mmCIF file of C-alpha atoms in Angstrom:
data_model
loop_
_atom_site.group_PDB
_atom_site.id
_atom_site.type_symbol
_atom_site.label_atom_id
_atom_site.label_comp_id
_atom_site.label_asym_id
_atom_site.label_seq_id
_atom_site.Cartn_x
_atom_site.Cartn_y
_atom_site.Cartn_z
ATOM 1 C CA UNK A 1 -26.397 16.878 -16.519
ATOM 2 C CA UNK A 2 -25.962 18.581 -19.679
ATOM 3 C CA UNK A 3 -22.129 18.434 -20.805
ATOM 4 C CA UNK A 4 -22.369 20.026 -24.439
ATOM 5 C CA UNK A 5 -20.469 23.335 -23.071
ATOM 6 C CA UNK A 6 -17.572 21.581 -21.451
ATOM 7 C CA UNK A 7 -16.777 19.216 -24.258
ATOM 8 C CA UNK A 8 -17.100 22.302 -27.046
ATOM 9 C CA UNK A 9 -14.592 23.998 -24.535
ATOM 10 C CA UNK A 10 -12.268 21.729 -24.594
ATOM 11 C CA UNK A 11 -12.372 20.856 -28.525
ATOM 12 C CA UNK A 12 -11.279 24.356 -28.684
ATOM 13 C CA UNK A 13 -8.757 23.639 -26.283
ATOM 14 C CA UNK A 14 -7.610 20.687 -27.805
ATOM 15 C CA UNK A 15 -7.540 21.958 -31.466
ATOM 16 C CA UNK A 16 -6.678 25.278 -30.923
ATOM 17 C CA UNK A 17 -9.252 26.713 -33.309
ATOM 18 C CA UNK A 18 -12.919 27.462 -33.722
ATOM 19 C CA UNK A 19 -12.643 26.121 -37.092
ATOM 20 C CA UNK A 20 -11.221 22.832 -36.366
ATOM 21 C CA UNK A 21 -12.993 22.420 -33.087
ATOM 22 C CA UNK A 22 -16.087 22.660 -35.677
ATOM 23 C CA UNK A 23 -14.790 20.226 -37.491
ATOM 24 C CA UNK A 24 -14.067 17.532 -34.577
ATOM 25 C CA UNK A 25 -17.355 18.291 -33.064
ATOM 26 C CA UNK A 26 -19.449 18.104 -36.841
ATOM 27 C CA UNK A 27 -20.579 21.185 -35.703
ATOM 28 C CA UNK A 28 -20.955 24.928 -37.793
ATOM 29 C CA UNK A 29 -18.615 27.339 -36.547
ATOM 30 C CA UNK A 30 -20.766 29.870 -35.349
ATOM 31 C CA UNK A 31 -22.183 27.452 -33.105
ATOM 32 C CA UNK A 32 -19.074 26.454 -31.341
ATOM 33 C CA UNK A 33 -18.778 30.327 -31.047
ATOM 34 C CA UNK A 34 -22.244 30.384 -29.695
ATOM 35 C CA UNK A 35 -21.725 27.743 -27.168
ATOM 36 C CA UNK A 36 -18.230 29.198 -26.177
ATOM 37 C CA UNK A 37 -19.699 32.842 -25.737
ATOM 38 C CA UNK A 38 -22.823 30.997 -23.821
ATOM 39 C CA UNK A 39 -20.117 29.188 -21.814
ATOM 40 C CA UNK A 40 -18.020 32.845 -20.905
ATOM 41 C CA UNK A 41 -22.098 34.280 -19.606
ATOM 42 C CA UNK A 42 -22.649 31.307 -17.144
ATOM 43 C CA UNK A 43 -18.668 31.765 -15.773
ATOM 44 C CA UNK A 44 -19.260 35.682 -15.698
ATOM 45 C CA UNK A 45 -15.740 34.927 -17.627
ATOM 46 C CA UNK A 46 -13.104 35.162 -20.628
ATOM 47 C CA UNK A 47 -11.947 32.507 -21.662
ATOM 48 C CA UNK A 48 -9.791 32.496 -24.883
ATOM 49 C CA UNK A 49 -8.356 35.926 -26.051
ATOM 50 C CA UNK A 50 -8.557 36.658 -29.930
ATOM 51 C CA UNK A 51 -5.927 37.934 -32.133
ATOM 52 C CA UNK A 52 -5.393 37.659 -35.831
ATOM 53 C CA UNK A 53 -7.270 34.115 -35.848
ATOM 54 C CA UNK A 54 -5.337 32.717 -33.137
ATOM 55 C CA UNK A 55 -6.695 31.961 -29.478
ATOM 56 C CA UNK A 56 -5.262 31.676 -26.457
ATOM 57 C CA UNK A 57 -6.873 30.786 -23.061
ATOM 58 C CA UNK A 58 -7.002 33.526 -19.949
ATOM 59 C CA UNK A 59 -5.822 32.534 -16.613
ATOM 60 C CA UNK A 60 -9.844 31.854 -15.898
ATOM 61 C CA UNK A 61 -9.697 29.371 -18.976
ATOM 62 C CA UNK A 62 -6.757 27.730 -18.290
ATOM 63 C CA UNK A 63 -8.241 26.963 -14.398
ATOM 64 C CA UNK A 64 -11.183 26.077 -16.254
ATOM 65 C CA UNK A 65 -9.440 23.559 -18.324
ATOM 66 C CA UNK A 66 -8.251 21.625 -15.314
ATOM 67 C CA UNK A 67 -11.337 21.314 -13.469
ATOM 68 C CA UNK A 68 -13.470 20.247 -17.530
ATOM 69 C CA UNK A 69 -11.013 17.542 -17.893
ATOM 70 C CA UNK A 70 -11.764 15.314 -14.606
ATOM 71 C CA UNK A 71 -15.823 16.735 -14.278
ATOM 72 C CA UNK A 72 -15.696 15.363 -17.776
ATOM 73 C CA UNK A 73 -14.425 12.001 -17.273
ATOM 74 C CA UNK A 74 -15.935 11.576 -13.703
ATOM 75 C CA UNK A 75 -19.275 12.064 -15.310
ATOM 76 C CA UNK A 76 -18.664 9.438 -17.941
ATOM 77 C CA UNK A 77 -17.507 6.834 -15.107
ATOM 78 C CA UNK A 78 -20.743 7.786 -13.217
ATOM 79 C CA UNK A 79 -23.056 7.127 -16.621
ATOM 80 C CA UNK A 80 -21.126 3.615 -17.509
ATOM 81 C CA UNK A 81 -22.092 2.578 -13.752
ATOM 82 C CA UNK A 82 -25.995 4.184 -14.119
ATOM 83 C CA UNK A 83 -26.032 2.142 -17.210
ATOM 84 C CA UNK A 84 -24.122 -1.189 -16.110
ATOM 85 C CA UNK A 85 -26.690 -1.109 -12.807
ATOM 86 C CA UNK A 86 -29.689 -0.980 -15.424
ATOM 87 C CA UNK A 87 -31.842 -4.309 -15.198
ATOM 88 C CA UNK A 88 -29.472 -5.554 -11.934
ATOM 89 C CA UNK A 89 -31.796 -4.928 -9.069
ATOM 90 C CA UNK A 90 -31.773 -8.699 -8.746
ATOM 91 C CA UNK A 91 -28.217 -9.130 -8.315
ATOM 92 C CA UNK A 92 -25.967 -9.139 -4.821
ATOM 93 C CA UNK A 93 -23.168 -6.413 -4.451
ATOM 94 C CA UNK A 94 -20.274 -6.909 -1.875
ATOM 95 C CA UNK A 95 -17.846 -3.931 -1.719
ATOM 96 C CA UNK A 96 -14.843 -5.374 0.483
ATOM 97 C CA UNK A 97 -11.758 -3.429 1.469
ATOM 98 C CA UNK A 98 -8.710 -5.294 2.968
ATOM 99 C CA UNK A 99 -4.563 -5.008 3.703
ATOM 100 C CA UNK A 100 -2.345 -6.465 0.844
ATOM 101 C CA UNK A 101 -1.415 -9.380 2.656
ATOM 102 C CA UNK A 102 -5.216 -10.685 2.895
ATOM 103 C CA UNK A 103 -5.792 -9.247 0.099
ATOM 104 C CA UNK A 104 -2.829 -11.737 -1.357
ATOM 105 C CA UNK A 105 -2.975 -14.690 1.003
ATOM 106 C CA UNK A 106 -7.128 -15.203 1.727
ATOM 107 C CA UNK A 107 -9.222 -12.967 -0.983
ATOM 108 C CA UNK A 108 -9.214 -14.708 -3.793
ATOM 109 C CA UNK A 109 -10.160 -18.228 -2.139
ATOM 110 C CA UNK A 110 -12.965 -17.135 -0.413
ATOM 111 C CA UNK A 111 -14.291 -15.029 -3.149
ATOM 112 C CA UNK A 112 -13.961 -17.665 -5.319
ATOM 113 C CA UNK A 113 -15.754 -20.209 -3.133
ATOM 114 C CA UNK A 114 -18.297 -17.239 -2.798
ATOM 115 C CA UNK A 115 -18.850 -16.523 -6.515
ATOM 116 C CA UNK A 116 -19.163 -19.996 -7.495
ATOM 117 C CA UNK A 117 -22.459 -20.499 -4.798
ATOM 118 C CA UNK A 118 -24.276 -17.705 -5.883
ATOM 119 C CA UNK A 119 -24.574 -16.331 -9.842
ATOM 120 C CA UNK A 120 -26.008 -13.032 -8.512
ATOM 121 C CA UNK A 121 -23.151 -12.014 -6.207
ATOM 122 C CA UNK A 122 -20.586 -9.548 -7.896
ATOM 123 C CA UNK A 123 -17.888 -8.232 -5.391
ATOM 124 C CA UNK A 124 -15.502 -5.306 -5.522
ATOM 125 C CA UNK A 125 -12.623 -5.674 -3.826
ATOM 126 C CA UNK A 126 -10.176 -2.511 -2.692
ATOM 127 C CA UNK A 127 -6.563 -2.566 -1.366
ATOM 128 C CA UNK A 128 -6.391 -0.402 1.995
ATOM 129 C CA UNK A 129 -4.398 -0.584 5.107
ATOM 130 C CA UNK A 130 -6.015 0.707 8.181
ATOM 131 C CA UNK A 131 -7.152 3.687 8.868
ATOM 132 C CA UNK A 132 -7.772 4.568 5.586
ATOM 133 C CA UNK A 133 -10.043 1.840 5.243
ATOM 134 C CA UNK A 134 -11.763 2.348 8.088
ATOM 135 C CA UNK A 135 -12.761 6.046 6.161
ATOM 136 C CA UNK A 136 -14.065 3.096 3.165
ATOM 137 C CA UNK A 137 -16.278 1.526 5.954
ATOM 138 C CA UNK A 138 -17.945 5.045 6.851
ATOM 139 C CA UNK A 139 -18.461 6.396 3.954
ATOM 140 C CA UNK A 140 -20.038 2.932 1.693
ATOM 141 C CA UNK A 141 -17.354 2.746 -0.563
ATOM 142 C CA UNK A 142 -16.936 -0.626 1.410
ATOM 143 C CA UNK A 143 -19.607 -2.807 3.481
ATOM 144 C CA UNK A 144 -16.768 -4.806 5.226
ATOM 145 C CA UNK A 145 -13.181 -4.473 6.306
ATOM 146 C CA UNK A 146 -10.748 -7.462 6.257
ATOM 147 C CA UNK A 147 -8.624 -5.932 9.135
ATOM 148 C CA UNK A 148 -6.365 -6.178 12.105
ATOM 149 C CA UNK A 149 -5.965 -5.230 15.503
ATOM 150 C CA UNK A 150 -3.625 -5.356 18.681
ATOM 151 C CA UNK A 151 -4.633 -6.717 21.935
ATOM 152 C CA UNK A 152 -4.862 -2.958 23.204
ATOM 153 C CA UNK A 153 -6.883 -1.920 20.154
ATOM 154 C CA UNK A 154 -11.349 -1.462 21.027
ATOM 155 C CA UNK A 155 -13.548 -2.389 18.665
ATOM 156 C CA UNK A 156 -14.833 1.181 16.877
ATOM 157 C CA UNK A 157 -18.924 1.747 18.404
ATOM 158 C CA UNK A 158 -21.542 0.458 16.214
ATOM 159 C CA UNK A 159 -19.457 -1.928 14.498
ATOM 160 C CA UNK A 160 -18.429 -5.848 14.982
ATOM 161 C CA UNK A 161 -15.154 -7.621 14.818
ATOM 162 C CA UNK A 162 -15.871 -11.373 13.254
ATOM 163 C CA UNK A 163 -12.415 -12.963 13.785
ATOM 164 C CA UNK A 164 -10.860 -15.134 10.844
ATOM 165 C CA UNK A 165 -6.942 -15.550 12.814
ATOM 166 C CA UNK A 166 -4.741 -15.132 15.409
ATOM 167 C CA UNK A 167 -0.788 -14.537 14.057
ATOM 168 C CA UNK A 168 2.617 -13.844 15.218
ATOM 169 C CA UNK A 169 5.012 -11.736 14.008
ATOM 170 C CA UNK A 170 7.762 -13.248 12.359
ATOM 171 C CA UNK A 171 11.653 -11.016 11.863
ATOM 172 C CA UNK A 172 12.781 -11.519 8.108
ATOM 173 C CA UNK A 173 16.512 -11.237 7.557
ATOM 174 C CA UNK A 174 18.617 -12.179 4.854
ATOM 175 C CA UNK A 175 20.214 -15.544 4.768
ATOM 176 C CA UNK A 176 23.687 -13.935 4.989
ATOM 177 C CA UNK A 177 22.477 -11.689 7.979
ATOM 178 C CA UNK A 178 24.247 -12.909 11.726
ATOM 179 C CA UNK A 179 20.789 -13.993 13.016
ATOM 180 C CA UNK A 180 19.684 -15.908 9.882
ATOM 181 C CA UNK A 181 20.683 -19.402 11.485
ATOM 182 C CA UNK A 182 19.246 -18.850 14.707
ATOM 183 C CA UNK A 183 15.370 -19.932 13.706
ATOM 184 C CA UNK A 184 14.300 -17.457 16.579
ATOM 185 C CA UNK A 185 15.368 -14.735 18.150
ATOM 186 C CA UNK A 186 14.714 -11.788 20.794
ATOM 187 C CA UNK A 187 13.838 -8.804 18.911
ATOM 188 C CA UNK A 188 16.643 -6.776 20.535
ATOM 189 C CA UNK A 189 19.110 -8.812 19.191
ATOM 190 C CA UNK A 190 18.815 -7.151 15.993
ATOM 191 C CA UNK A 191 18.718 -3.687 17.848
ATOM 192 C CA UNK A 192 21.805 -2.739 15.345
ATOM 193 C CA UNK A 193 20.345 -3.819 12.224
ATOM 194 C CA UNK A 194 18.869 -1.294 9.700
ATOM 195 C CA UNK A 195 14.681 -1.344 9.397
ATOM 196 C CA UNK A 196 12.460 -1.175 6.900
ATOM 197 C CA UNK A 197 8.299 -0.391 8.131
ATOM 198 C CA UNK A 198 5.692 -1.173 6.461
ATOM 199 C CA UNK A 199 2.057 0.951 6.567
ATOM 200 C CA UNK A 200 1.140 3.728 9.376
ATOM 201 C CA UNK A 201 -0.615 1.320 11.934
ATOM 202 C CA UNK A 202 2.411 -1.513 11.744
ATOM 203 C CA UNK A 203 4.545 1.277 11.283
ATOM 204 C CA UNK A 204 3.930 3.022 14.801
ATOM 205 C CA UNK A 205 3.728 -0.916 16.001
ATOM 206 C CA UNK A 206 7.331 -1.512 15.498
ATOM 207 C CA UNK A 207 8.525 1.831 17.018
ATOM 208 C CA UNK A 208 6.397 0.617 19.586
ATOM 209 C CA UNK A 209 7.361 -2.923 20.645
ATOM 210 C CA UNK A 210 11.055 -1.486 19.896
ATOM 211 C CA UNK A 211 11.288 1.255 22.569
ATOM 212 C CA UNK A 212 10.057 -1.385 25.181
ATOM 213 C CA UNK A 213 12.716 -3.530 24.282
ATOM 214 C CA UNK A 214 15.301 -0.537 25.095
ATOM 215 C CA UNK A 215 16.344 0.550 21.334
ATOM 216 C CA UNK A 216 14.322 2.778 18.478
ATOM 217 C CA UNK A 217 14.703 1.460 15.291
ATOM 218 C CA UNK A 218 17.156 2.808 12.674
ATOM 219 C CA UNK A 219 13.704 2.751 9.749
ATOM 220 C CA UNK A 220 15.728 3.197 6.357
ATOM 221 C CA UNK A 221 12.572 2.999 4.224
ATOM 222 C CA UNK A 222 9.016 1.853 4.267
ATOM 223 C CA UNK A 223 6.077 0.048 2.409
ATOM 224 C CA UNK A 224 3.118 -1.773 3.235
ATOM 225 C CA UNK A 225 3.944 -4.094 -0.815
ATOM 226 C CA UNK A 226 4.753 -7.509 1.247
ATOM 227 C CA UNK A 227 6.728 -9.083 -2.282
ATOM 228 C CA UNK A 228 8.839 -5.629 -2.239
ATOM 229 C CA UNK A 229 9.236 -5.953 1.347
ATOM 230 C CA UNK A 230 10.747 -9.408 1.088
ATOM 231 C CA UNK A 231 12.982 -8.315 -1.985
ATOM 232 C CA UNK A 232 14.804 -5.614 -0.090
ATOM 233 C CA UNK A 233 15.189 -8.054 2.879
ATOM 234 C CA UNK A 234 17.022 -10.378 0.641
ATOM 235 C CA UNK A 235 19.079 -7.956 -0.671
ATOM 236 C CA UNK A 236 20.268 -7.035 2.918
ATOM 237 C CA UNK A 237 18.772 -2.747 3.199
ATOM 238 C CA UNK A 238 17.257 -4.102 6.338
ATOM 239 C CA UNK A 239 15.336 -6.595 8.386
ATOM 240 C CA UNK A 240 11.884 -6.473 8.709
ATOM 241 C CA UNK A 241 9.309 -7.241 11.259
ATOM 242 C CA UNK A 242 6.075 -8.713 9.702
ATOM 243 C CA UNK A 243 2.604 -10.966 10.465
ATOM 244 C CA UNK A 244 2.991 -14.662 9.598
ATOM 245 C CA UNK A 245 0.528 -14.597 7.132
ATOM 246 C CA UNK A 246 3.049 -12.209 5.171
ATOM 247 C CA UNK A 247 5.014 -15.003 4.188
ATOM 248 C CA UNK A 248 2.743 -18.394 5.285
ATOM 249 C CA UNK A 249 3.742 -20.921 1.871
ATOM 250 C CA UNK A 250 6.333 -18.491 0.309
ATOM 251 C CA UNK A 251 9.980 -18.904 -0.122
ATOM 252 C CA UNK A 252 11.708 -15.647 -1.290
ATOM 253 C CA UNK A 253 15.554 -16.802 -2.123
ATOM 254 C CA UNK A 254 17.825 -14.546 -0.282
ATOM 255 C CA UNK A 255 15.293 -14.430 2.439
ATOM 256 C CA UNK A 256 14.983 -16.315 6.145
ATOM 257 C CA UNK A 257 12.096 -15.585 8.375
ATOM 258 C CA UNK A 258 12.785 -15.985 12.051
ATOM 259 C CA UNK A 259 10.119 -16.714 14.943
ATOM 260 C CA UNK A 260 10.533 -13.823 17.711
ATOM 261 C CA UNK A 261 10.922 -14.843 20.944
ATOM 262 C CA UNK A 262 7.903 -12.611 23.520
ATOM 263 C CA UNK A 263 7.132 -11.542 20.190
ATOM 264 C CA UNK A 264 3.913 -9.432 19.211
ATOM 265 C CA UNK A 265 0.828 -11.025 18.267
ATOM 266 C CA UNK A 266 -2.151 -9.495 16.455
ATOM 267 C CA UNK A 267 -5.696 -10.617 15.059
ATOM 268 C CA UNK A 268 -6.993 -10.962 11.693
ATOM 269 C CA UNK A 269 -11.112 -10.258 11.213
ATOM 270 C CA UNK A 270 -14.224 -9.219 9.406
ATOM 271 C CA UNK A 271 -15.184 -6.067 10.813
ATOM 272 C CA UNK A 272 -18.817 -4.705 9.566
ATOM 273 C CA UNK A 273 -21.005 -1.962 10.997
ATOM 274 C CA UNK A 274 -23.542 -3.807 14.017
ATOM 275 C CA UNK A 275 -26.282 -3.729 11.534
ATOM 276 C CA UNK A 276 -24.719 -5.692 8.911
ATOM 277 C CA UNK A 277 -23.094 -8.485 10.911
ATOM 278 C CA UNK A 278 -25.918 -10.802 10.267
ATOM 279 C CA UNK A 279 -26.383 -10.218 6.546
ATOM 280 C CA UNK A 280 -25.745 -13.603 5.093
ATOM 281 C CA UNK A 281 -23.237 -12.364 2.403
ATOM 282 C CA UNK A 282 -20.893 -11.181 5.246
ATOM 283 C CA UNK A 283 -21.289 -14.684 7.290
ATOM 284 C CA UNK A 284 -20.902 -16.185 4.181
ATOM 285 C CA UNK A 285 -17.217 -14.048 3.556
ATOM 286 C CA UNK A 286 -16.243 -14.727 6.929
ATOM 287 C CA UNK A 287 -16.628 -18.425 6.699
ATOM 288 C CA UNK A 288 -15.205 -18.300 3.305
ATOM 289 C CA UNK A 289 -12.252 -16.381 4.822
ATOM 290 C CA UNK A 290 -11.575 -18.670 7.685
ATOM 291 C CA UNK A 291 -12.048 -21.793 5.110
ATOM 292 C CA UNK A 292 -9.446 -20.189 2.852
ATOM 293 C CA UNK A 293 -7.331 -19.627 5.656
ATOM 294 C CA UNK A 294 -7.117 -23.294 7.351
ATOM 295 C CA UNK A 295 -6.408 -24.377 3.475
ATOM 296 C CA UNK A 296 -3.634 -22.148 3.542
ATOM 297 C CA UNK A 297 -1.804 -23.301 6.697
ATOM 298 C CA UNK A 298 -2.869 -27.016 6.072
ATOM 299 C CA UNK A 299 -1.205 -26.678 3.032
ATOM 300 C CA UNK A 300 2.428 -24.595 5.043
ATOM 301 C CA UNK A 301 5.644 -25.921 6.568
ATOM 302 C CA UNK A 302 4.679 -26.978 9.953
ATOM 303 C CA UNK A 303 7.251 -24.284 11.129
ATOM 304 C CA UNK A 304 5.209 -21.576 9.483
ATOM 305 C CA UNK A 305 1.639 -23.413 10.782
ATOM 306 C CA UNK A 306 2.303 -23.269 14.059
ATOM 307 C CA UNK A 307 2.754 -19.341 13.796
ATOM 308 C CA UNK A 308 -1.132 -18.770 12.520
ATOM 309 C CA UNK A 309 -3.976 -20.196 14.503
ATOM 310 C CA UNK A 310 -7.327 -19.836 12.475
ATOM 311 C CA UNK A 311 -10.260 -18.908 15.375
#
């Protein structure tokens, strides 16, 4: 892909001249003028009006300008990756998309563990909540989900759940909150406390398991960041319903998390297209993953153990 026209363009842009475009580039100034005017014939377009030595760009330049800029710097990204793949035929990519709370709680063990057994693995990992990471899954951005599902949820055709845990959900309050005392409660009981949601899927969850328990939930904000999550718990903007794994070996001051009595449990797995669920780097992961997570509850109040059970 030949660039040369966009980057003169936007020299010009940039410099507002011909002249010092010419000068940026090391280039005459008749041939920036040549490459502009070549530019204007492919575009069936004016771009820059010309008065007294000045330019200034038309409506089509200025639309131009916006579209240069990112084809420019996509194209660059796309040559450092043609150029970083040279000579790697031999190595091992992993793309792997997972929910903050993995990502936080069970990535970086198990990629670790991974990495250090094999020199020729390289893995990119993405942040993604379903179901925008299920769009990762079908389209190869990713090759495997880290993801979670409700016992009413089906397994998506063609692909494979590989289960890493089984979790509750626990209710986080602050420690001056009525309930904070009561180490668990009904979910009801905190009918008349404020919310705050997290992503879509957990989300639509709460609203959910709410209405069933005869209230809707008064949802004040939401995010799916568990640290911010457990920061405006603390400082008492609302309580929060959220997996175990959340919270498994944190403290957050200000903050008490509360088993829920009937509560709502959900299940943590690997989940690869059919075709890939015997490729050794994803039974690798999920062992990895499951390792990771029995380290992490081994490692938990027995209070907070007792919550996760690793399958």
């Amino acid at each position: 892909m030949d660039t040369k026209l966009l980057e003169v363009f936007l020299a010009v842009v940039h410099t507002g001249s011909i002249s010092a475009a010419a000068r940026r580039l090391n280039f005459s100034q008749p041939t920036v003028s040549q490459q502009i005017k070549a530019l204007e014939r492919v575009l069936d377009a004016q771009l820059f009006t010309r008065e007294g030595g000045r330019i200034e760009l038309t409506a089509a330049g200025r639309t131009l300008q916006s579209y240069a800029e990112s084809t420019l710097s996509s194209w660059r990204f796309v040559v450092e990756q043609v150029r970083e793949a040279v000579n790697r035929d031999d190595l091992i990519e992993l793309g792997l998309a997972s929910f903050p709370s993995a990502n936080a709680a069970l990535v970086p063990e198990a990629v670790a563990s991974m990495l250090a057994d094999d020199e020729r693995l390289r893995v990119k990992v993405l942040d993604a909540e379903p179901p925008a990471s299920f769009d990762l899954l079908r389209s190869g951005q990713a090759d495997v989900l880290i993801t979670f599902s409700y016992p009413e949820d089906e397994t998506g055709r063609g692909q494979v759940e590989l289960p890493i845990l089984d979790e509750e959900f626990v209710l986080l309050v602050a420690d001056d909150h009525p309930l904070a005392d009561r180490g668990a409660v009904a979910l009801e009981e905190a009918a008349e406390s404020t919310w705050i949601g997290g992503c879509p899927k957990c989300r639509q969850e709460l609203i959910t398991v709410c209405r069933e328990r005869g209230f809707n939930p008064e949802i004040l904000m939401s995010t799916d960041d568990p640290k911010m999550t457990q920061i405006m718990v603390s400082k008492g903007i609302g309580v929060a319903m959220r997996p175990a794994l959340a919270v498994l070996g944190q403290e957050t001051p200000g903050m008490v998390p509360l088993g829920i009595t009937n509560g709502v449990r959900r299940q943590v797995s690997v989940l690869v297209p059919e075709s890939e669920a015997e490729r050794p780097e994803v039974v690798t992961l999920h062992t990895a993953l499951r390792k990771a997570a029995k380290q992490l509850t081994t490692k938990s109040p027995k209070v907070q153990r007792q919550r996760i059970h690793v399958c």
